[in-house]
Tab-separated table of C-alpha atoms and ligand atoms in Angstrom:
chain	number	residue	atom	x	y	z
A	1	MET	CA	0.129	9.291	-14.605
A	2	ILE	CA	-3.539	8.495	-14.860
A	3	VAL	CA	-5.320	5.022	-15.227
A	4	MET	CA	-7.967	4.865	-17.968
A	5	LYS	CA	-10.222	1.715	-17.840
A	6	PHE	CA	-12.517	0.818	-20.783
A	7	GLY	CA	-15.336	-1.584	-20.145
A	8	GLY	CA	-16.677	-4.273	-22.727
A	9	THR	CA	-19.143	-1.825	-24.421
A	10	SER	CA	-16.412	0.655	-24.931
A	11	VAL	CA	-14.568	-1.900	-27.072
A	12	GLU	CA	-17.460	-3.747	-28.537
A	13	ASP	CA	-16.583	-3.054	-32.178
A	14	ALA	CA	-14.048	-1.301	-34.299
A	15	LYS	CA	-15.913	2.029	-34.280
A	16	SER	CA	-15.937	2.098	-30.349
A	17	MET	CA	-12.178	1.033	-30.327
A	18	GLN	CA	-11.377	3.909	-32.609
A	19	THR	CA	-13.202	6.166	-30.158
A	20	VAL	CA	-11.022	4.762	-27.306
A	21	ILE	CA	-7.920	5.547	-29.291
A	22	LYS	CA	-9.050	9.061	-29.795
A	23	ILE	CA	-9.888	9.416	-26.063
A	24	VAL	CA	-6.434	8.085	-25.035
A	25	ARG	CA	-4.674	10.193	-27.542
A	26	LYS	CA	-6.224	13.367	-25.932
A	27	GLU	CA	-4.839	12.254	-22.563
A	28	GLN	CA	-1.286	11.258	-23.806
A	29	ALA	CA	0.328	14.052	-21.917
A	30	ARG	CA	-0.908	12.665	-18.601
A	31	GLN	CA	0.978	9.415	-19.009
A	32	PRO	CA	-2.084	6.830	-19.291
A	33	VAL	CA	-2.107	3.255	-18.345
A	34	VAL	CA	-4.990	1.800	-20.428
A	35	VAL	CA	-6.776	-1.090	-18.733
A	36	LEU	CA	-9.123	-2.915	-20.948
A	37	SER	CA	-12.104	-5.218	-20.579
A	38	ALA	CA	-12.878	-8.039	-23.036
A	39	ILE	CA	-15.113	-7.087	-25.903
A	40	SER	CA	-18.647	-7.065	-24.634
A	41	GLY	CA	-20.207	-10.600	-24.389
A	42	THR	CA	-16.813	-12.277	-24.813
A	43	THR	CA	-16.486	-13.376	-21.103
A	44	ASN	CA	-20.000	-14.675	-21.001
A	45	THR	CA	-19.251	-16.750	-24.118
A	46	LEU	CA	-16.014	-18.029	-22.788
A	47	LEU	CA	-17.849	-19.283	-19.716
A	48	LYS	CA	-20.607	-20.737	-21.706
A	49	VAL	CA	-17.911	-22.577	-23.867
A	50	ALA	CA	-16.492	-24.048	-20.529
A	51	ARG	CA	-19.939	-25.279	-19.190
A	52	ILE	CA	-20.789	-26.772	-22.669
A	53	ALA	CA	-17.459	-28.618	-22.601
A	54	GLN	CA	-18.112	-30.069	-19.241
A	55	GLU	CA	-21.497	-31.422	-20.636
A	56	GLY	CA	-19.352	-33.190	-23.091
A	57	LYS	CA	-20.507	-31.240	-26.066
A	58	LEU	CA	-17.032	-30.586	-27.311
A	59	ASN	CA	-18.072	-29.705	-30.933
A	60	ASP	CA	-20.620	-27.076	-29.747
A	61	ALA	CA	-17.846	-25.556	-27.468
A	62	ILE	CA	-15.472	-25.468	-30.528
A	63	LEU	CA	-18.154	-23.907	-32.665
A	64	LEU	CA	-18.552	-21.205	-30.073
A	65	LEU	CA	-14.918	-20.585	-29.886
A	66	ASN	CA	-14.667	-20.261	-33.572
A	67	GLY	CA	-17.451	-17.694	-33.662
A	68	LEU	CA	-15.533	-15.737	-30.969
A	69	LEU	CA	-12.278	-15.741	-33.071
A	70	ASP	CA	-14.318	-14.544	-36.030
A	71	ARG	CA	-15.738	-11.665	-34.068
A	72	HIS	CA	-12.265	-10.607	-32.938
A	73	VAL	CA	-10.922	-10.977	-36.557
A	74	THR	CA	-13.710	-8.767	-37.847
A	75	VAL	CA	-12.982	-6.126	-35.216
A	76	MET	CA	-9.216	-6.039	-36.134
A	77	GLU	CA	-9.870	-6.022	-39.826
A	78	ASN	CA	-12.235	-2.927	-39.573
A	79	LEU	CA	-9.832	-1.192	-37.222
A	80	ILE	CA	-6.439	-1.905	-38.807
A	81	ASP	CA	-5.466	-1.087	-42.291
A	82	ASP	CA	-2.222	-2.924	-42.325
A	83	ARG	CA	-2.468	-6.436	-43.552
A	84	SER	CA	0.810	-7.666	-42.135
A	85	THR	CA	-0.227	-6.400	-38.502
A	86	ILE	CA	-3.559	-8.317	-38.919
A	87	GLN	CA	-1.612	-11.364	-40.035
A	88	ARG	CA	0.605	-11.027	-37.117
A	89	LEU	CA	-2.326	-10.537	-34.606
A	90	ILE	CA	-4.034	-13.514	-36.041
A	91	ALA	CA	-0.916	-15.723	-35.739
A	92	SER	CA	-0.482	-14.769	-32.111
A	93	PHE	CA	-4.250	-15.502	-31.432
A	94	LYS	CA	-3.849	-19.066	-32.814
A	95	PRO	CA	-2.014	-20.511	-29.833
A	96	ARG	CA	-4.554	-18.933	-27.445
A	97	PHE	CA	-7.423	-20.618	-29.137
A	98	GLU	CA	-5.368	-23.948	-29.446
A	99	GLU	CA	-4.914	-23.755	-25.867
A	100	LEU	CA	-8.666	-23.032	-25.232
A	101	GLN	CA	-9.665	-26.102	-27.384
A	102	ASN	CA	-7.199	-28.316	-25.452
A	103	LEU	CA	-8.615	-27.126	-22.175
A	104	CYS	CA	-12.087	-27.673	-23.535
A	105	GLN	CA	-11.036	-31.248	-24.364
A	106	GLY	CA	-9.630	-32.022	-21.049
A	107	ILE	CA	-12.782	-30.637	-19.449
A	108	ALA	CA	-14.981	-32.795	-21.777
A	109	ILE	CA	-13.026	-35.958	-21.151
A	110	LEU	CA	-13.060	-35.434	-17.472
A	111	GLY	CA	-16.549	-33.928	-17.159
A	112	GLU	CA	-15.090	-31.709	-14.499
A	113	LEU	CA	-14.748	-27.878	-14.497
A	114	THR	CA	-12.611	-26.472	-11.897
A	115	ASN	CA	-12.336	-22.867	-10.950
A	116	ARG	CA	-8.806	-22.947	-12.067
A	117	SER	CA	-9.871	-23.905	-15.549
A	118	LEU	CA	-12.647	-21.391	-15.580
A	119	ASP	CA	-10.036	-18.601	-14.866
A	120	ALA	CA	-7.727	-19.927	-17.609
A	121	ILE	CA	-10.593	-19.796	-19.957
A	122	ALA	CA	-12.199	-16.495	-18.972
A	123	SER	CA	-8.865	-14.632	-19.009
A	124	VAL	CA	-8.567	-15.012	-22.756
A	125	GLY	CA	-11.109	-12.313	-23.576
A	126	GLU	CA	-9.028	-9.486	-22.025
A	127	LEU	CA	-5.888	-10.781	-23.539
A	128	LEU	CA	-7.493	-10.646	-27.049
A	129	SER	CA	-8.924	-7.101	-26.726
A	130	SER	CA	-5.953	-5.575	-25.155
A	131	GLN	CA	-3.808	-7.013	-28.050
A	132	ILE	CA	-6.031	-5.600	-30.924
A	133	LEU	CA	-6.245	-2.046	-29.208
A	134	SER	CA	-2.289	-1.839	-28.597
A	135	GLU	CA	-1.648	-2.825	-32.108
A	136	ALA	CA	-4.212	-0.387	-33.618
A	137	MET	CA	-2.694	2.380	-31.414
A	138	CYS	CA	0.770	1.683	-32.757
A	139	ILE	CA	-0.338	1.641	-36.344
A	140	GLN	CA	-1.833	5.136	-35.519
A	141	GLY	CA	1.416	6.560	-34.295
A	142	LEU	CA	0.964	6.163	-30.400
A	143	PRO	CA	3.664	4.782	-28.543
A	144	ALA	CA	1.690	1.739	-27.085
A	145	LYS	CA	3.045	-1.256	-25.511
A	146	TRP	CA	1.079	-4.343	-24.547
A	147	VAL	CA	1.755	-5.510	-21.053
A	148	ASP	CA	0.481	-8.868	-19.592
A	149	ALA	CA	-1.276	-7.898	-16.369
A	150	ARG	CA	-0.303	-11.405	-15.070
A	151	THR	CA	3.215	-10.198	-14.634
A	152	PHE	CA	2.142	-7.692	-11.958
A	153	ILE	CA	-1.339	-8.234	-10.795
A	154	ILE	CA	-0.327	-10.966	-8.247
A	155	THR	CA	-3.250	-12.659	-6.312
A	156	ASP	CA	-3.717	-15.402	-3.900
A	157	ASN	CA	-5.071	-18.890	-4.994
A	158	GLN	CA	-8.829	-18.154	-4.929
A	159	PHE	CA	-9.573	-18.756	-8.392
A	160	VAL	CA	-12.685	-17.079	-9.883
A	161	SER	CA	-12.399	-14.499	-7.036
A	162	ALA	CA	-8.768	-13.969	-6.202
A	163	VAL	CA	-7.627	-11.561	-3.682
A	164	PRO	CA	-4.920	-9.111	-4.928
A	165	GLN	CA	-1.583	-9.225	-3.044
A	166	PHE	CA	-0.942	-5.474	-2.651
A	167	ASP	CA	2.537	-5.571	-1.501
A	168	GLN	CA	3.713	-7.682	-4.358
A	169	ILE	CA	1.577	-5.751	-6.764
A	170	ASN	CA	3.144	-2.372	-5.627
A	171	VAL	CA	6.768	-3.846	-6.025
A	172	LYS	CA	6.056	-5.650	-9.429
A	173	SER	CA	4.125	-2.556	-10.784
A	174	LYS	CA	6.873	-0.237	-10.071
A	175	GLU	CA	9.458	-2.586	-11.520
A	176	ILE	CA	7.584	-3.308	-14.764
A	177	LEU	CA	5.361	-0.276	-15.511
A	178	SER	CA	7.286	2.656	-14.113
A	179	PRO	CA	10.075	2.528	-16.525
A	180	LEU	CA	7.691	2.337	-19.391
A	181	LEU	CA	5.944	5.398	-18.186
A	182	ALA	CA	9.142	7.247	-17.690
A	183	SER	CA	10.001	6.589	-21.369
A	184	LYS	CA	6.459	8.023	-22.244
A	185	THR	CA	5.001	4.756	-23.289
A	186	ILE	CA	1.218	4.244	-23.312
A	187	ILE	CA	0.727	0.962	-21.343
A	188	VAL	CA	-2.158	-1.110	-22.691
A	189	THR	CA	-3.049	-4.004	-20.251
A	190	GLN	CA	-5.843	-5.979	-19.076
A	191	GLY	CA	-8.420	-5.663	-16.296
A	192	PHE	CA	-9.951	-8.672	-14.540
A	193	ILE	CA	-6.926	-10.999	-14.813
A	194	GLY	CA	-3.705	-11.709	-12.645
A	195	SER	CA	-1.798	-14.537	-11.621
A	196	ASN	CA	-0.921	-16.375	-8.397
A	197	SER	CA	2.604	-16.806	-6.905
A	198	LYS	CA	3.244	-19.720	-9.169
A	199	GLY	CA	2.185	-17.789	-12.351
A	200	ILE	CA	-1.089	-19.614	-12.845
A	201	THR	CA	-3.781	-17.302	-14.117
A	202	THR	CA	-6.582	-16.111	-11.792
A	203	THR	CA	-9.367	-13.555	-12.120
A	204	LEU	CA	-10.786	-11.045	-9.736
A	205	GLY	CA	-14.413	-11.946	-10.259
A	206	ARG	CA	-16.970	-10.699	-12.648
A	207	GLY	CA	-16.852	-7.028	-13.344
A	208	GLY	CA	-13.393	-7.016	-11.839
A	209	SER	CA	-11.758	-4.723	-14.528
A	210	ASP	CA	-12.855	-1.736	-12.484
A	211	TYR	CA	-10.936	-3.266	-9.468
A	212	SER	CA	-7.811	-3.834	-11.571
A	213	ALA	CA	-8.024	-0.049	-12.691
A	214	SER	CA	-7.897	1.036	-8.996
A	215	ILE	CA	-5.359	-1.422	-7.915
A	216	ILE	CA	-2.969	-0.131	-10.526
A	217	GLY	CA	-3.844	3.422	-9.813
A	218	ALA	CA	-3.138	3.050	-6.159
A	219	ALA	CA	0.192	1.153	-6.938
A	220	LEU	CA	1.495	3.923	-9.246
A	221	ASP	CA	0.120	6.750	-7.150
A	222	ALA	CA	-2.291	8.006	-10.167
A	223	GLU	CA	-3.489	11.388	-10.250
A	224	GLU	CA	-6.853	10.146	-11.340
A	225	ILE	CA	-8.574	6.705	-12.009
A	226	GLN	CA	-10.935	6.893	-15.046
A	227	ILE	CA	-13.792	4.327	-15.502
A	228	TRP	CA	-14.973	4.676	-19.174
A	229	THR	CA	-18.349	2.874	-19.690
A	230	ASP	CA	-21.651	3.290	-21.470
A	231	VAL	CA	-23.501	5.654	-19.197
A	232	ASP	CA	-22.820	9.281	-18.447
A	233	GLY	CA	-21.641	8.454	-14.870
A	234	VAL	CA	-23.070	7.431	-11.475
A	235	LEU	CA	-26.776	8.061	-11.859
A	236	THR	CA	-29.672	8.411	-9.425
A	237	ALA	CA	-30.479	4.775	-10.077
A	238	ASP	CA	-29.751	2.026	-12.975
A	239	PRO	CA	-31.270	3.531	-15.982
A	240	ARG	CA	-32.238	0.182	-17.168
A	241	ILE	CA	-34.757	-0.057	-14.413
A	242	ALA	CA	-35.663	3.677	-13.796
A	243	PRO	CA	-35.309	5.333	-17.293
A	244	ALA	CA	-35.595	8.895	-15.815
A	245	ALA	CA	-32.293	8.309	-13.865
A	246	GLN	CA	-29.988	11.341	-13.879
A	247	LYS	CA	-26.353	11.993	-13.551
A	248	LEU	CA	-24.686	12.881	-10.206
A	249	ARG	CA	-21.798	15.431	-10.852
A	250	ILE	CA	-19.902	14.388	-7.678
A	251	ILE	CA	-20.297	11.891	-4.752
A	252	SER	CA	-18.130	10.711	-1.888
A	253	PHE	CA	-16.000	7.645	-1.820
A	254	ARG	CA	-18.314	6.258	0.929
A	255	GLU	CA	-21.438	6.842	-1.111
A	256	ALA	CA	-19.893	5.192	-4.171
A	257	ALA	CA	-18.647	2.264	-2.021
A	258	GLU	CA	-22.112	1.766	-0.637
A	259	LEU	CA	-23.824	1.973	-4.074
A	260	ALA	CA	-21.253	-0.501	-5.547
A	261	TYR	CA	-21.522	-2.935	-2.673
A	262	PHE	CA	-25.365	-2.865	-2.953
A	263	GLY	CA	-25.460	-3.615	-6.616
A	264	ALA	CA	-24.922	-0.562	-8.745
A	265	LYS	CA	-23.080	-2.419	-11.503
A	266	VAL	CA	-21.323	0.699	-12.757
A	267	LEU	CA	-18.575	0.122	-10.277
A	268	HIS	CA	-17.211	-3.304	-9.078
A	269	PRO	CA	-17.830	-3.382	-5.292
A	270	SER	CA	-14.159	-3.279	-4.462
A	271	THR	CA	-13.176	-0.387	-6.765
A	272	ILE	CA	-13.254	2.332	-4.250
A	273	PHE	CA	-11.023	0.846	-1.493
A	274	PRO	CA	-7.560	1.114	-3.157
A	275	ALA	CA	-8.680	4.765	-4.468
A	276	VAL	CA	-9.504	5.874	-0.840
A	277	LYS	CA	-6.190	4.648	0.669
A	278	LYS	CA	-4.313	6.958	-1.570
A	279	ASP	CA	-7.015	9.501	-1.882
A	280	ILE	CA	-7.108	9.294	-5.700
A	281	PRO	CA	-10.292	10.621	-7.466
A	282	VAL	CA	-12.168	8.074	-9.415
A	283	VAL	CA	-14.170	9.525	-12.344
A	284	VAL	CA	-16.802	7.578	-14.188
A	285	LEU	CA	-17.171	8.741	-17.860
A	286	ASN	CA	-19.245	7.667	-20.880
A	287	SER	CA	-17.155	6.544	-23.962
A	288	LYS	CA	-20.168	6.986	-26.221
A	289	ARG	CA	-20.159	10.608	-25.136
A	290	PRO	CA	-16.641	11.603	-24.183
A	291	GLU	CA	-17.364	15.427	-23.974
A	292	ASN	CA	-19.444	14.875	-20.857
A	293	THR	CA	-17.736	15.482	-17.632
A	294	GLY	CA	-18.853	12.313	-15.853
A	295	THR	CA	-19.067	11.753	-12.226
A	296	ARG	CA	-16.211	12.643	-9.854
A	297	ILE	CA	-15.952	10.400	-6.740
A	298	VAL	CA	-13.866	12.122	-4.079
A	299	SER	CA	-13.168	11.907	-0.415
A	300	ARG	CA	-14.971	15.168	0.539
A	301	PRO	CA	-17.612	16.483	-2.108
A	302	PRO	CA	-18.953	19.872	-1.246
A	303	LYS	CA	-22.037	19.431	1.014
A	304	THR	CA	-25.443	19.789	-0.390
A	305	ASN	CA	-28.923	19.745	1.048
A	306	VAL	CA	-29.883	16.529	-0.887
A	307	PRO	CA	-30.409	13.781	1.645
A	308	VAL	CA	-30.773	10.941	-1.010
A	309	LYS	CA	-28.451	10.868	-3.795
A	310	SER	CA	-28.960	7.349	-5.516
A	311	ILE	CA	-30.671	3.943	-5.275
A	312	ALA	CA	-29.055	0.684	-5.742
A	313	CYS	CA	-30.585	-2.822	-5.754
A	314	LYS	CA	-29.350	-6.367	-5.455
A	315	ARG	CA	-31.165	-9.596	-6.276
A	316	GLY	CA	-30.636	-13.249	-5.494
A	317	ILE	CA	-30.556	-12.630	-1.704
A	318	THR	CA	-31.442	-15.129	0.985
A	319	VAL	CA	-32.641	-14.266	4.522
A	320	VAL	CA	-31.886	-16.486	7.372
A	321	ASN	CA	-33.980	-15.971	10.434
A	322	VAL	CA	-32.573	-17.272	13.674
A	323	GLN	CA	-34.968	-17.382	16.628
A	324	SER	CA	-34.265	-18.670	20.227
A	325	LEU	CA	-35.752	-17.848	23.556
A	326	ARG	CA	-32.144	-18.284	24.800
A	327	MET	CA	-31.302	-14.992	23.279
A	328	LEU	CA	-33.320	-13.172	25.791
A	329	MET	CA	-30.928	-11.392	28.080
A	330	ALA	CA	-28.123	-13.786	27.112
A	331	TYR	CA	-24.745	-12.555	25.976
A	332	GLY	CA	-22.628	-14.386	23.426
A	333	PHE	CA	-25.579	-15.336	21.361
A	334	LEU	CA	-24.830	-13.222	18.288
A	335	GLU	CA	-21.339	-14.331	18.573
A	336	SER	CA	-22.355	-18.033	18.189
A	337	ILE	CA	-24.403	-17.079	15.259
A	338	PHE	CA	-21.662	-15.095	13.506
A	339	SER	CA	-19.156	-17.789	14.325
A	340	VAL	CA	-21.008	-20.252	12.241
A	341	PHE	CA	-21.204	-17.837	9.125
A	342	ASN	CA	-17.438	-17.193	9.722
A	343	LYS	CA	-16.680	-20.945	9.663
A	344	TYR	CA	-18.275	-21.406	6.297
A	345	GLU	CA	-16.712	-18.229	4.931
A	346	THR	CA	-20.064	-16.685	4.144
A	347	SER	CA	-20.284	-12.988	4.400
A	348	VAL	CA	-23.427	-11.297	5.894
A	349	ASP	CA	-24.745	-8.133	4.258
A	350	LEU	CA	-27.540	-7.052	6.562
A	351	VAL	CA	-28.389	-7.868	10.054
A	352	SER	CA	-31.490	-6.862	12.056
A	353	THR	CA	-32.243	-8.022	15.606
A	354	SER	CA	-35.246	-8.302	17.937
A	355	GLU	CA	-35.319	-9.525	21.481
A	356	VAL	CA	-35.623	-13.065	20.384
A	357	ALA	CA	-34.675	-13.271	16.664
A	358	VAL	CA	-31.881	-12.275	14.367
A	359	SER	CA	-32.346	-11.827	10.653
A	360	LEU	CA	-29.425	-11.921	8.394
A	361	THR	CA	-28.969	-11.593	4.606
A	362	ILE	CA	-26.557	-13.522	2.444
A	363	ASP	CA	-25.654	-13.611	-1.212
A	364	ASN	CA	-23.660	-16.796	-1.380
A	365	THR	CA	-25.709	-19.977	-0.640
A	366	SER	CA	-23.051	-22.581	-1.472
A	367	THR	CA	-22.877	-23.587	2.183
A	368	LEU	CA	-26.294	-22.704	3.303
A	369	ASP	CA	-27.223	-26.283	4.327
A	370	LYS	CA	-24.344	-26.823	6.634
A	371	ILE	CA	-24.933	-23.130	8.088
A	372	VAL	CA	-28.646	-23.969	8.807
A	373	ALA	CA	-27.692	-27.453	10.166
A	374	GLU	CA	-25.156	-26.036	12.664
A	375	LEU	CA	-27.435	-22.953	13.543
A	376	SER	CA	-30.313	-25.462	14.218
A	377	THR	CA	-28.270	-27.200	17.054
A	378	PHE	CA	-28.981	-24.102	19.183
A	379	ALA	CA	-31.868	-22.152	17.603
A	380	GLU	CA	-34.957	-22.281	15.290
A	381	VAL	CA	-33.965	-21.423	11.749
A	382	SER	CA	-36.083	-20.550	8.797
A	383	ILE	CA	-34.957	-19.357	5.391
A	384	LEU	CA	-36.472	-16.874	2.818
A	385	GLU	CA	-35.227	-17.254	-0.814
A	386	LYS	CA	-35.560	-15.035	-3.763
A	387	GLN	CA	-35.462	-11.780	-1.871
A	388	GLY	CA	-33.795	-8.486	-2.996
A	389	ILE	CA	-32.127	-5.516	-1.289
A	390	LEU	CA	-32.880	-1.884	-1.970
A	391	CYS	CA	-30.272	0.471	-0.838
A	392	ILE	CA	-30.939	4.248	-0.566
A	393	VAL	CA	-27.809	6.121	-0.281
A	394	GLY	CA	-26.787	9.789	0.485
A	395	ASP	CA	-24.328	11.105	3.122
A	396	GLN	CA	-26.663	13.793	4.282
A	397	MET	CA	-29.357	11.235	5.219
A	398	ARG	CA	-28.393	11.268	8.830
A	399	SER	CA	-28.941	14.844	9.311
A	400	THR	CA	-32.294	14.944	7.459
A	401	ALA	CA	-35.501	14.371	9.228
A	402	GLY	CA	-38.383	12.565	7.360
A	403	VAL	CA	-36.364	10.753	4.816
A	404	ALA	CA	-37.459	7.332	6.378
A	405	ASN	CA	-41.058	8.714	6.122
A	406	GLN	CA	-40.553	9.406	2.403
A	407	ILE	CA	-39.155	6.025	1.898
A	408	PHE	CA	-41.785	4.056	3.642
A	409	HIS	CA	-44.554	6.169	1.853
A	410	ALA	CA	-43.106	5.344	-1.547
A	411	LEU	CA	-43.040	1.651	-0.610
A	412	ARG	CA	-46.315	1.667	1.085
A	413	GLU	CA	-47.823	-1.140	-1.084
A	414	ILE	CA	-44.800	-3.437	-0.793
A	415	ASN	CA	-44.186	-5.707	1.933
A	416	LEU	CA	-40.993	-4.934	3.668
A	417	VAL	CA	-39.137	-8.082	4.980
A	418	MET	CA	-36.301	-6.396	6.810
A	419	ILE	CA	-35.122	-2.881	7.419
A	420	SER	CA	-31.647	-1.910	8.233
A	421	GLN	CA	-29.944	1.562	8.705
A	422	GLY	CA	-26.184	1.215	7.846
A	423	ALA	CA	-23.950	1.900	10.833
A	424	SER	CA	-22.509	4.700	8.782
A	425	GLU	CA	-25.950	6.230	8.619
A	426	ILE	CA	-25.447	7.157	4.987
A	427	ASN	CA	-27.736	4.495	3.671
A	428	MET	CA	-30.867	2.701	4.385
A	429	SER	CA	-31.296	-0.984	3.268
A	430	ILE	CA	-34.604	-2.755	2.887
A	431	VAL	CA	-35.255	-6.370	1.961
A	432	ILE	CA	-38.236	-7.100	-0.134
A	433	GLU	CA	-39.300	-9.960	-2.535
A	434	GLU	CA	-36.999	-10.134	-5.466
A	435	SER	CA	-39.942	-9.842	-8.018
A	436	GLN	CA	-40.857	-6.404	-6.566
A	437	VAL	CA	-37.384	-4.856	-6.745
A	438	ASP	CA	-37.734	-3.093	-10.074
A	439	GLU	CA	-41.155	-1.572	-9.174
A	440	ALA	CA	-39.756	-0.479	-5.741
A	441	VAL	CA	-36.774	1.226	-7.335
A	442	ARG	CA	-39.104	3.090	-9.668
A	443	ARG	CA	-41.424	4.273	-6.845
A	444	LEU	CA	-38.314	5.343	-4.922
A	445	HIS	CA	-36.968	7.241	-7.829
A	446	LYS	CA	-40.321	8.874	-8.346
A	447	GLN	CA	-40.318	10.004	-4.710
A	448	PHE	CA	-36.880	11.426	-4.707
A	449	PHE	CA	-35.893	12.413	-8.163
A	450	GLU	CA	-38.816	13.085	-10.274
A	451	PRO	CA	-38.734	15.994	-10.861
A	452	ILE	CA	-35.072	16.198	-10.227
A	453	PRO	CA	-34.124	18.766	-7.563
A	454	ALA	CA	-32.899	21.921	-9.460
A	455	ILE	CA	-29.454	22.051	-7.919
A	456	ASP	CA	-26.005	21.707	-9.412
A	457	LEU	CA	-25.332	18.145	-8.097
A	458	PHE	CA	-27.485	16.759	-10.747
A	459	GLU	CA	-27.040	16.944	-14.498
A	460	LEU	CA	-29.723	15.632	-16.910
A	461	VAL	CA	-28.440	12.521	-18.775
A	462	GLY	CA	-27.292	13.763	-22.119
A	463	GLY	CA	-25.876	16.904	-20.479
A	464	LYS	CA	-28.809	19.282	-20.521
B	1	ADP	P1	-18.777	-1.762	-18.251
B	1	ADP	O1	-18.703	-2.973	-19.359
B	1	ADP	O2	-18.308	-0.555	-19.075
B	1	ADP	O3	-17.886	-2.267	-17.133
B	1	ADP	P2	-21.143	-2.321	-16.908
B	1	ADP	O4	-22.192	-2.929	-17.567
B	1	ADP	O5	-20.482	-3.337	-15.883
B	1	ADP	O6	-20.221	-1.622	-17.811
B	1	ADP	O7	-21.781	-1.101	-15.868
B	1	ADP	C1	-22.486	-0.069	-16.579
B	1	ADP	C2	-23.996	-0.390	-16.266
B	1	ADP	O8	-24.145	-0.075	-14.900
B	1	ADP	C3	-24.896	0.696	-16.827
B	1	ADP	O9	-25.125	0.333	-18.176
B	1	ADP	C4	-26.141	0.632	-16.005
B	1	ADP	O10	-27.056	-0.129	-16.628
B	1	ADP	C5	-25.589	-0.067	-14.740
B	1	ADP	N1	-25.828	0.725	-13.505
B	1	ADP	C6	-26.519	0.218	-12.463
B	1	ADP	N2	-26.638	1.067	-11.417
B	1	ADP	C7	-26.016	2.394	-11.951
B	1	ADP	C8	-25.950	3.651	-11.474
B	1	ADP	N3	-26.497	3.894	-10.177
B	1	ADP	N4	-25.466	4.632	-12.278
B	1	ADP	C9	-25.035	4.375	-13.461
B	1	ADP	N5	-25.168	2.977	-13.983
B	1	ADP	C10	-25.684	2.067	-13.345
B	2	LIG	N1	-14.672	-9.205	-18.688
B	2	LIG	C1	-14.881	-9.287	-17.391
B	2	LIG	C2	-16.477	-9.613	-17.019
B	2	LIG	O1	-17.213	-9.520	-18.016
B	2	LIG	C3	-14.389	-8.239	-16.397
B	2	LIG	C4	-15.057	-6.872	-16.763
B	2	LIG	O2	-15.543	-6.548	-17.838
B	2	LIG	O3	-14.920	-6.012	-15.823
B	2	LIG	O4	-16.919	-9.932	-16.002
B	3	MG	MG1	-18.402	-3.301	-15.367
């Protein structure tokens, strides 16, 4: 079997959904499980609805919900010819929207918005898009069946960024999905959403549909996990920042994991791990140009002599500088610093140390005040906000002399706040001011990829 995940832009309107049906039909013999995102923009709108309700603007929230319902009805009317199917779908949407309204009412009255409510609201987007696609597939003669992902994607209780419980997911997926696959049914389910052990809706975090796809792929021992999106594959940089970015035909799991972790939005940061465990290839494909071969992500791609393959970047980073003379020659100092971050469950991305100072970067600043207060009991602490990370990735970097030189040359006019060579030596990460991130990415891209090296690894976007 294979998993085929389609992102928001791949299902943004009736025409795109029709293309999805065509793509799935072609793969029918490979027993696809189709994992769907919400129609593009829906999750953002739903989260906005929740916030507006919290501000007490219930009428505005309901207006937005009505707009969302209209958009879904338009998609289904343009996609499905059969009037009775449309009526049935609209009837099944009604209770979902009523529930959303009730939730909003509760939030507006209390003025309180919990993560649990946010998940209940955000999950509706995927439920709607997948219902429309599944019905349209059936009308067009495909043996599709809609399956609620919350029956088999079991997570812990961390609403908004729930952690999948792999043992339970494995059991449930085999119990619920395998018999359907055996009877040649095309399963249509949702990305992003799951439920805790009590059956309460959770989500895997923004962009989490990619992660759902690889979780399902690993649970069912898929032969391939396909991530269908709006670009040709994994590119040498985000094309929105560096328009000259080109496609990579093949990269390693490790390279993809680093890129995703350091901000390449094309893959959710956790997508690669379940695939690595079972050594399942992940293929990133463009639903707007399905004939393109995309990017294959595998455990051991053929070696090339290209040191740098792609550049990722992340914004909204905070640097915490910890300084103390006690660090000099003392053991246990780093441990005492990290134990503070551990205590407040804040993960540290980059670390760089000198004799008397340690600099660390964090993403999540929700407990920063407490962290600073506690670190200040034994060291001097300073904070740098609004920073960004550039991450230059390529698994041949370690064995190529002069790459650092080229990086520093490209960035010579930019102030480098922190430099860290990953322990795996397949990346170099550099902290700079957030406002300079785009310019830095473009300069690095120019340095390494313009003109693009004339080797088979790269393919011009557009397939030329
Ligand atoms: P989907 O809705 O299909 O999940 P996303 O918007 O989450 O799509 O991810 C696709 C986007 O990721 C692309 O449109 C592109 O702007 C961005 N992106 C960032 N870095 C890269 C990269 N290295 N290669 C390809 N796309 C990238
Ligand atoms: N719809 C969700 C989001 O917008 C999940 C996803 O698209 O991957 O974050
Ligand atoms: Mg995405």
